[in-house]
Amino acid sequence: MLDAKIEKSRVAAVYRKIAPSYDLWARLTESKARDRCLELADIGDGENVLEVAVGTGLAFERILQINPSGRNEGIDLTEAMLARAKRKAAESGAKNYRLRVGDAYELDFPNDAFDVLINNYMFDLLPEQDFPAVLEEFKRVLRPDGRLAMVNMTQGERWYNGIWERIYRINPAWLGGCRGVLLLPYLETSGFVQIRREYVSQFTFPSEIICAKTGGSM
Ligand SMILES: C[S@@+](CC[C@H](N)C(=O)[O-])C[C@H]1O[C@@H](n2cnc3c(N)ncnc32)[C@H](O)[C@@H]1O
Protein backbone atom coordinates (compact mmCIF):
# COMPACT_ATOMS: atom_id res chain seq x y z
CA MET A 1 0.00 0.00 0.00
CA LEU A 2 1.36 3.48 -0.85
CA ASP A 3 1.78 5.95 2.01
CA ALA A 4 -0.90 8.57 2.71
CA LYS A 5 0.42 11.98 1.66
CA ILE A 6 -2.22 14.43 2.86
CA GLU A 7 -2.24 15.05 6.58
CA LYS A 8 -5.56 15.55 8.36
CA SER A 9 -4.73 19.23 8.90
CA ARG A 10 -4.57 19.70 5.09
CA VAL A 11 -7.69 17.71 4.12
CA ALA A 12 -10.13 20.63 4.28
CA ALA A 13 -7.85 22.87 2.17
CA VAL A 14 -7.41 20.16 -0.50
CA TYR A 15 -11.13 19.35 -0.64
CA ARG A 16 -12.16 23.02 -0.69
CA LYS A 17 -10.44 23.20 -4.09
CA ILE A 18 -11.87 19.90 -5.33
CA ALA A 19 -15.47 20.53 -4.15
CA PRO A 20 -16.76 22.37 -7.28
CA SER A 21 -15.70 19.58 -9.68
CA TYR A 22 -16.14 16.63 -7.32
CA ASP A 23 -19.56 15.40 -8.50
CA LEU A 24 -18.51 15.13 -12.14
CA TRP A 25 -15.45 13.08 -11.19
CA ALA A 26 -17.40 10.95 -8.75
CA ARG A 27 -20.18 10.17 -11.22
CA LEU A 28 -17.69 9.11 -13.89
CA THR A 29 -15.45 6.88 -11.81
CA GLU A 30 -17.16 6.00 -8.51
CA SER A 31 -20.93 5.85 -9.03
CA LYS A 32 -21.10 2.07 -9.68
CA ALA A 33 -19.35 1.26 -6.41
CA ARG A 34 -21.27 3.89 -4.42
CA ASP A 35 -24.61 2.52 -5.69
CA ARG A 36 -23.59 -1.06 -4.94
CA CYS A 37 -22.55 -0.06 -1.42
CA LEU A 38 -26.04 1.27 -0.70
CA GLU A 39 -27.60 -1.87 -2.19
CA LEU A 40 -25.50 -4.08 0.10
CA ALA A 41 -26.14 -1.85 3.13
CA ASP A 42 -29.81 -2.73 2.67
CA ILE A 43 -31.09 0.25 4.67
CA GLY A 44 -34.69 -0.19 5.80
CA ASP A 45 -37.05 2.75 6.32
CA GLY A 46 -37.04 3.79 9.98
CA GLU A 47 -33.40 2.91 10.71
CA ASN A 48 -30.75 5.06 12.40
CA VAL A 49 -28.16 5.79 9.72
CA LEU A 50 -24.83 7.62 9.94
CA GLU A 51 -22.72 8.54 6.93
CA VAL A 52 -19.15 9.46 7.84
CA ALA A 53 -17.27 11.67 5.30
CA VAL A 54 -20.49 12.54 3.53
CA GLY A 55 -18.63 14.77 1.02
CA THR A 56 -20.97 16.52 -1.42
CA GLY A 57 -23.83 14.24 -0.39
CA LEU A 58 -24.00 11.88 -3.36
CA ALA A 59 -24.85 8.88 -1.18
CA PHE A 60 -26.61 10.95 1.48
CA GLU A 61 -29.30 12.18 -0.92
CA ARG A 62 -30.06 8.54 -1.78
CA ILE A 63 -30.11 7.62 1.92
CA LEU A 64 -32.75 10.31 2.52
CA GLN A 65 -34.93 8.74 -0.19
CA ILE A 66 -34.51 5.22 1.20
CA ASN A 67 -35.05 6.24 4.84
CA PRO A 68 -37.85 8.85 4.88
CA SER A 69 -39.01 8.06 8.42
CA GLY A 70 -35.72 7.13 10.08
CA ARG A 71 -32.89 9.23 11.46
CA ASN A 72 -30.13 10.29 9.07
CA GLU A 73 -26.88 11.86 10.28
CA GLY A 74 -23.92 12.93 8.14
CA ILE A 75 -20.55 14.37 9.08
CA ASP A 76 -17.49 15.55 7.17
CA LEU A 77 -14.26 17.35 7.96
CA THR A 78 -14.61 19.81 5.06
CA GLU A 79 -17.20 22.60 5.27
CA ALA A 80 -16.99 23.25 1.49
CA MET A 81 -17.96 19.63 0.69
CA LEU A 82 -20.64 19.64 3.37
CA ALA A 83 -22.19 22.84 1.96
CA ARG A 84 -22.97 20.94 -1.25
CA ALA A 85 -24.44 18.03 0.71
CA LYS A 86 -26.63 20.47 2.65
CA ARG A 87 -27.90 21.98 -0.62
CA LYS A 88 -28.85 18.54 -2.00
CA ALA A 89 -30.56 17.56 1.26
CA ALA A 90 -32.52 20.83 1.42
CA GLU A 91 -33.66 20.37 -2.20
CA SER A 92 -34.89 16.85 -1.38
CA GLY A 93 -37.48 18.31 1.00
CA ALA A 94 -36.54 15.84 3.73
CA LYS A 95 -36.54 17.03 7.34
CA ASN A 96 -35.22 13.95 9.13
CA TYR A 97 -31.51 14.64 8.82
CA ARG A 98 -28.60 16.52 10.32
CA LEU A 99 -25.37 17.42 8.49
CA ARG A 100 -22.44 18.92 10.33
CA VAL A 101 -18.69 19.16 10.55
CA GLY A 102 -17.16 16.18 12.34
CA ASP A 103 -14.15 13.94 12.48
CA ALA A 104 -14.19 10.18 11.81
CA TYR A 105 -11.52 9.73 14.48
CA GLU A 106 -13.79 11.10 17.23
CA LEU A 107 -17.44 10.69 16.38
CA ASP A 108 -19.69 12.94 18.42
CA PHE A 109 -22.29 10.21 19.10
CA PRO A 110 -22.93 7.83 22.00
CA ASN A 111 -22.17 4.11 21.88
CA ASP A 112 -24.59 1.82 19.97
CA ALA A 113 -26.38 4.79 18.35
CA PHE A 114 -26.73 3.51 14.76
CA ASP A 115 -28.08 0.53 12.83
CA VAL A 116 -26.02 1.34 9.74
CA LEU A 117 -22.80 3.27 9.08
CA ILE A 118 -21.85 4.25 5.51
CA ASN A 119 -18.35 5.49 4.69
CA ASN A 120 -17.15 6.03 1.14
CA TYR A 121 -13.71 6.95 -0.20
CA MET A 122 -12.23 8.13 3.10
CA PHE A 123 -9.90 5.36 4.33
CA ASP A 124 -8.04 5.65 1.03
CA LEU A 125 -6.68 8.99 2.20
CA LEU A 126 -5.93 8.01 5.83
CA PRO A 127 -2.54 6.74 7.04
CA GLU A 128 -2.61 2.94 7.25
CA GLN A 129 -1.58 2.97 10.92
CA ASP A 130 -4.82 4.85 11.75
CA PHE A 131 -7.16 2.23 10.20
CA PRO A 132 -7.68 0.16 13.39
CA ALA A 133 -8.52 3.19 15.57
CA VAL A 134 -11.06 4.57 13.09
CA LEU A 135 -12.69 1.16 12.61
CA GLU A 136 -12.89 0.85 16.40
CA GLU A 137 -14.67 4.22 16.51
CA PHE A 138 -17.15 3.01 13.84
CA LYS A 139 -17.80 -0.12 15.88
CA ARG A 140 -18.38 1.94 19.01
CA VAL A 141 -21.25 3.96 17.50
CA LEU A 142 -22.84 0.93 15.78
CA ARG A 143 -25.24 -1.17 17.80
CA PRO A 144 -24.56 -4.89 18.28
CA ASP A 145 -25.33 -6.56 14.92
CA GLY A 146 -25.06 -3.14 13.24
CA ARG A 147 -24.01 -2.92 9.58
CA LEU A 148 -20.98 -1.18 8.15
CA ALA A 149 -20.82 -0.54 4.38
CA MET A 150 -17.80 1.15 2.84
CA VAL A 151 -16.22 1.90 -0.51
CA ASN A 152 -12.59 2.77 -1.13
CA MET A 153 -10.20 3.13 -3.99
CA THR A 154 -8.33 -0.17 -4.05
CA GLN A 155 -5.40 -1.83 -5.77
CA GLY A 156 -6.26 -2.60 -9.39
CA GLU A 157 -6.56 -6.14 -10.70
CA ARG A 158 -5.58 -5.30 -14.33
CA TRP A 159 -2.47 -3.68 -15.79
CA TYR A 160 -4.39 -0.59 -16.93
CA ASN A 161 -5.51 0.21 -13.37
CA GLY A 162 -1.86 1.17 -12.73
CA ILE A 163 -2.47 4.57 -14.30
CA TRP A 164 -4.05 5.77 -11.03
CA GLU A 165 -1.03 4.77 -8.98
CA ARG A 166 1.22 6.67 -11.42
CA ILE A 167 -0.96 9.79 -11.11
CA TYR A 168 -0.83 9.55 -7.30
CA ARG A 169 2.96 9.27 -7.37
CA ILE A 170 3.18 12.47 -9.46
CA ASN A 171 0.77 14.53 -7.32
CA PRO A 172 -1.48 12.93 -4.65
CA ALA A 173 -3.66 16.06 -4.48
CA TRP A 174 -4.89 15.41 -8.07
CA LEU A 175 -6.65 12.34 -6.61
CA GLY A 176 -7.74 14.13 -3.44
CA GLY A 177 -5.01 12.20 -1.63
CA CYS A 178 -6.67 8.85 -2.43
CA ARG A 179 -4.57 5.76 -3.20
CA GLY A 180 -5.48 2.08 -3.49
CA VAL A 181 -6.07 0.39 -0.11
CA LEU A 182 -7.07 -3.10 1.06
CA LEU A 183 -9.35 -2.94 4.11
CA LEU A 184 -10.28 -6.61 4.48
CA PRO A 185 -7.52 -7.66 6.94
CA TYR A 186 -8.25 -4.64 9.11
CA LEU A 187 -11.93 -5.53 9.41
CA GLU A 188 -11.01 -9.07 10.37
CA THR A 189 -8.62 -7.97 13.12
CA SER A 190 -11.10 -5.34 14.37
CA GLY A 191 -13.58 -8.09 15.16
CA PHE A 192 -16.17 -7.39 12.45
CA VAL A 193 -18.08 -10.45 11.22
CA GLN A 194 -19.85 -11.58 8.03
CA ILE A 195 -17.33 -9.56 6.01
CA ARG A 196 -17.94 -9.40 2.28
CA ARG A 197 -15.82 -7.73 -0.40
CA GLU A 198 -16.65 -6.87 -4.01
CA TYR A 199 -14.35 -5.32 -6.60
CA VAL A 200 -15.54 -2.79 -9.20
CA SER A 201 -13.63 -0.98 -11.93
CA GLN A 202 -15.25 2.04 -13.60
CA PHE A 203 -13.36 3.84 -16.36
CA THR A 204 -10.30 1.89 -15.10
CA PHE A 205 -10.71 3.37 -11.57
CA PRO A 206 -10.59 0.44 -9.09
CA SER A 207 -12.84 0.39 -6.00
CA GLU A 208 -13.59 -2.15 -3.29
CA ILE A 209 -16.95 -2.38 -1.53
CA ILE A 210 -16.81 -3.90 1.91
CA CYS A 211 -19.77 -4.80 4.09
CA ALA A 212 -19.61 -6.27 7.57
CA LYS A 213 -21.48 -6.57 10.84
CA THR A 214 -20.36 -5.66 14.34
CA GLY A 215 -21.42 -9.02 15.74
CA GLY A 216 -24.00 -9.66 18.46
CA SER A 217 -23.88 -8.46 22.08
CA MET A 218 -22.21 -10.71 24.73
C1 LIG B 1 -13.00 11.43 -1.69
S1 LIG B 1 -14.11 12.38 -0.71
C2 LIG B 1 -15.49 11.26 -0.58
C3 LIG B 1 -16.79 11.95 -0.29
C4 LIG B 1 -18.03 11.05 -0.25
N1 LIG B 1 -17.94 10.06 0.79
C5 LIG B 1 -18.25 10.40 -1.58
O1 LIG B 1 -18.06 9.18 -1.70
O2 LIG B 1 -18.60 11.10 -2.53
C6 LIG B 1 -13.35 12.26 0.85
C7 LIG B 1 -14.09 13.02 1.94
O3 LIG B 1 -13.59 12.57 3.19
C8 LIG B 1 -13.59 13.67 4.06
N2 LIG B 1 -12.70 13.34 5.18
C9 LIG B 1 -11.36 13.08 5.15
N3 LIG B 1 -10.91 12.79 6.37
C10 LIG B 1 -11.96 12.83 7.21
C11 LIG B 1 -12.14 12.64 8.61
N4 LIG B 1 -11.11 12.35 9.41
N5 LIG B 1 -13.37 12.78 9.12
C12 LIG B 1 -14.44 13.11 8.36
N6 LIG B 1 -14.32 13.32 7.02
C13 LIG B 1 -13.12 13.19 6.45
C14 LIG B 1 -13.12 14.82 3.19
O4 LIG B 1 -13.42 16.07 3.76
C15 LIG B 1 -13.89 14.54 1.91
O5 LIG B 1 -15.14 15.17 1.88
Coordinates of C-alpha atoms and ligand atoms in Angstrom, one line a residue:
M1 CA 0.0 0.0 0.0
L2 CA 1.4 3.5 -0.9
D3 CA 1.8 5.9 2.0
A4 CA -0.9 8.6 2.7
K5 CA 0.4 12.0 1.7
I6 CA -2.2 14.4 2.9
E7 CA -2.2 15.1 6.6
K8 CA -5.6 15.5 8.4
S9 CA -4.7 19.2 8.9
R10 CA -4.6 19.7 5.1
V11 CA -7.7 17.7 4.1
A12 CA -10.1 20.6 4.3
A13 CA -7.9 22.9 2.2
V14 CA -7.4 20.2 -0.5
Y15 CA -11.1 19.4 -0.6
R16 CA -12.2 23.0 -0.7
K17 CA -10.4 23.2 -4.1
I18 CA -11.9 19.9 -5.3
A19 CA -15.5 20.5 -4.1
P20 CA -16.8 22.4 -7.3
S21 CA -15.7 19.6 -9.7
Y22 CA -16.1 16.6 -7.3
D23 CA -19.6 15.4 -8.5
L24 CA -18.5 15.1 -12.1
W25 CA -15.5 13.1 -11.2
A26 CA -17.4 11.0 -8.7
R27 CA -20.2 10.2 -11.2
L28 CA -17.7 9.1 -13.9
T29 CA -15.4 6.9 -11.8
E30 CA -17.2 6.0 -8.5
S31 CA -20.9 5.8 -9.0
K32 CA -21.1 2.1 -9.7
A33 CA -19.4 1.3 -6.4
R34 CA -21.3 3.9 -4.4
D35 CA -24.6 2.5 -5.7
R36 CA -23.6 -1.1 -4.9
C37 CA -22.6 -0.1 -1.4
L38 CA -26.0 1.3 -0.7
E39 CA -27.6 -1.9 -2.2
L40 CA -25.5 -4.1 0.1
A41 CA -26.1 -1.9 3.1
D42 CA -29.8 -2.7 2.7
I43 CA -31.1 0.3 4.7
G44 CA -34.7 -0.2 5.8
D45 CA -37.0 2.8 6.3
G46 CA -37.0 3.8 10.0
E47 CA -33.4 2.9 10.7
N48 CA -30.7 5.1 12.4
V49 CA -28.2 5.8 9.7
L50 CA -24.8 7.6 9.9
E51 CA -22.7 8.5 6.9
V52 CA -19.1 9.5 7.8
A53 CA -17.3 11.7 5.3
V54 CA -20.5 12.5 3.5
G55 CA -18.6 14.8 1.0
T56 CA -21.0 16.5 -1.4
G57 CA -23.8 14.2 -0.4
L58 CA -24.0 11.9 -3.4
A59 CA -24.8 8.9 -1.2
F60 CA -26.6 10.9 1.5
E61 CA -29.3 12.2 -0.9
R62 CA -30.1 8.5 -1.8
I63 CA -30.1 7.6 1.9
L64 CA -32.7 10.3 2.5
Q65 CA -34.9 8.7 -0.2
I66 CA -34.5 5.2 1.2
N67 CA -35.0 6.2 4.8
P68 CA -37.8 8.9 4.9
S69 CA -39.0 8.1 8.4
G70 CA -35.7 7.1 10.1
R71 CA -32.9 9.2 11.5
N72 CA -30.1 10.3 9.1
E73 CA -26.9 11.9 10.3
G74 CA -23.9 12.9 8.1
I75 CA -20.5 14.4 9.1
D76 CA -17.5 15.6 7.2
L77 CA -14.3 17.4 8.0
T78 CA -14.6 19.8 5.1
E79 CA -17.2 22.6 5.3
A80 CA -17.0 23.2 1.5
M81 CA -18.0 19.6 0.7
L82 CA -20.6 19.6 3.4
A83 CA -22.2 22.8 2.0
R84 CA -23.0 20.9 -1.2
A85 CA -24.4 18.0 0.7
K86 CA -26.6 20.5 2.6
R87 CA -27.9 22.0 -0.6
K88 CA -28.9 18.5 -2.0
A89 CA -30.6 17.6 1.3
A90 CA -32.5 20.8 1.4
E91 CA -33.7 20.4 -2.2
S92 CA -34.9 16.8 -1.4
G93 CA -37.5 18.3 1.0
A94 CA -36.5 15.8 3.7
K95 CA -36.5 17.0 7.3
N96 CA -35.2 13.9 9.1
Y97 CA -31.5 14.6 8.8
R98 CA -28.6 16.5 10.3
L99 CA -25.4 17.4 8.5
R100 CA -22.4 18.9 10.3
V101 CA -18.7 19.2 10.5
G102 CA -17.2 16.2 12.3
D103 CA -14.1 13.9 12.5
A104 CA -14.2 10.2 11.8
Y105 CA -11.5 9.7 14.5
E106 CA -13.8 11.1 17.2
L107 CA -17.4 10.7 16.4
D108 CA -19.7 12.9 18.4
F109 CA -22.3 10.2 19.1
P110 CA -22.9 7.8 22.0
N111 CA -22.2 4.1 21.9
D112 CA -24.6 1.8 20.0
A113 CA -26.4 4.8 18.4
F114 CA -26.7 3.5 14.8
D115 CA -28.1 0.5 12.8
V116 CA -26.0 1.3 9.7
L117 CA -22.8 3.3 9.1
I118 CA -21.9 4.2 5.5
N119 CA -18.3 5.5 4.7
N120 CA -17.2 6.0 1.1
Y121 CA -13.7 7.0 -0.2
M122 CA -12.2 8.1 3.1
F123 CA -9.9 5.4 4.3
D124 CA -8.0 5.7 1.0
L125 CA -6.7 9.0 2.2
L126 CA -5.9 8.0 5.8
P127 CA -2.5 6.7 7.0
E128 CA -2.6 2.9 7.3
Q129 CA -1.6 3.0 10.9
D130 CA -4.8 4.8 11.7
F131 CA -7.2 2.2 10.2
P132 CA -7.7 0.2 13.4
A133 CA -8.5 3.2 15.6
V134 CA -11.1 4.6 13.1
L135 CA -12.7 1.2 12.6
E136 CA -12.9 0.8 16.4
E137 CA -14.7 4.2 16.5
F138 CA -17.1 3.0 13.8
K139 CA -17.8 -0.1 15.9
R140 CA -18.4 1.9 19.0
V141 CA -21.2 4.0 17.5
L142 CA -22.8 0.9 15.8
R143 CA -25.2 -1.2 17.8
P144 CA -24.6 -4.9 18.3
D145 CA -25.3 -6.6 14.9
G146 CA -25.1 -3.1 13.2
R147 CA -24.0 -2.9 9.6
L148 CA -21.0 -1.2 8.1
A149 CA -20.8 -0.5 4.4
M150 CA -17.8 1.1 2.8
V151 CA -16.2 1.9 -0.5
N152 CA -12.6 2.8 -1.1
M153 CA -10.2 3.1 -4.0
T154 CA -8.3 -0.2 -4.0
Q155 CA -5.4 -1.8 -5.8
G156 CA -6.3 -2.6 -9.4
E157 CA -6.6 -6.1 -10.7
R158 CA -5.6 -5.3 -14.3
W159 CA -2.5 -3.7 -15.8
Y160 CA -4.4 -0.6 -16.9
N161 CA -5.5 0.2 -13.4
G162 CA -1.9 1.2 -12.7
I163 CA -2.5 4.6 -14.3
W164 CA -4.0 5.8 -11.0
E165 CA -1.0 4.8 -9.0
R166 CA 1.2 6.7 -11.4
I167 CA -1.0 9.8 -11.1
Y168 CA -0.8 9.5 -7.3
R169 CA 3.0 9.3 -7.4
I170 CA 3.2 12.5 -9.5
N171 CA 0.8 14.5 -7.3
P172 CA -1.5 12.9 -4.6
A173 CA -3.7 16.1 -4.5
W174 CA -4.9 15.4 -8.1
L175 CA -6.6 12.3 -6.6
G176 CA -7.7 14.1 -3.4
G177 CA -5.0 12.2 -1.6
C178 CA -6.7 8.8 -2.4
R179 CA -4.6 5.8 -3.2
G180 CA -5.5 2.1 -3.5
V181 CA -6.1 0.4 -0.1
L182 CA -7.1 -3.1 1.1
L183 CA -9.3 -2.9 4.1
L184 CA -10.3 -6.6 4.5
P185 CA -7.5 -7.7 6.9
Y186 CA -8.3 -4.6 9.1
L187 CA -11.9 -5.5 9.4
E188 CA -11.0 -9.1 10.4
T189 CA -8.6 -8.0 13.1
S190 CA -11.1 -5.3 14.4
G191 CA -13.6 -8.1 15.2
F192 CA -16.2 -7.4 12.4
V193 CA -18.1 -10.5 11.2
Q194 CA -19.8 -11.6 8.0
I195 CA -17.3 -9.6 6.0
R196 CA -17.9 -9.4 2.3
R197 CA -15.8 -7.7 -0.4
E198 CA -16.7 -6.9 -4.0
Y199 CA -14.3 -5.3 -6.6
V200 CA -15.5 -2.8 -9.2
S201 CA -13.6 -1.0 -11.9
Q202 CA -15.2 2.0 -13.6
F203 CA -13.4 3.8 -16.4
T204 CA -10.3 1.9 -15.1
F205 CA -10.7 3.4 -11.6
P206 CA -10.6 0.4 -9.1
S207 CA -12.8 0.4 -6.0
E208 CA -13.6 -2.1 -3.3
I209 CA -16.9 -2.4 -1.5
I210 CA -16.8 -3.9 1.9
C211 CA -19.8 -4.8 4.1
A212 CA -19.6 -6.3 7.6
K213 CA -21.5 -6.6 10.8
T214 CA -20.4 -5.7 14.3
G215 CA -21.4 -9.0 15.7
G216 CA -24.0 -9.7 18.5
S217 CA -23.9 -8.5 22.1
M218 CA -22.2 -10.7 24.7
Ligands
LIG1 C1 -13.0 11.4 -1.7 S1 -14.1 12.4 -0.7 C2 -15.5 11.3 -0.6 C3 -16.8 11.9 -0.3 C4 -18.0 11.1 -0.3 N1 -17.9 10.1 0.8 C5 -18.3 10.4 -1.6 O1 -18.1 9.2 -1.7 O2 -18.6 11.1 -2.5 C6 -13.4 12.3 0.9 C7 -14.1 13.0 1.9 O3 -13.6 12.6 3.2 C8 -13.6 13.7 4.1 N2 -12.7 13.3 5.2 C9 -11.4 13.1 5.1 N3 -10.9 12.8 6.4 C10 -12.0 12.8 7.2 C11 -12.1 12.6 8.6 N4 -11.1 12.4 9.4 N5 -13.4 12.8 9.1 C12 -14.4 13.1 8.4 N6 -14.3 13.3 7.0 C13 -13.1 13.2 6.5 C14 -13.1 14.8 3.2 O4 -13.4 16.1 3.8 C15 -13.9 14.5 1.9 O5 -15.1 15.2 1.9

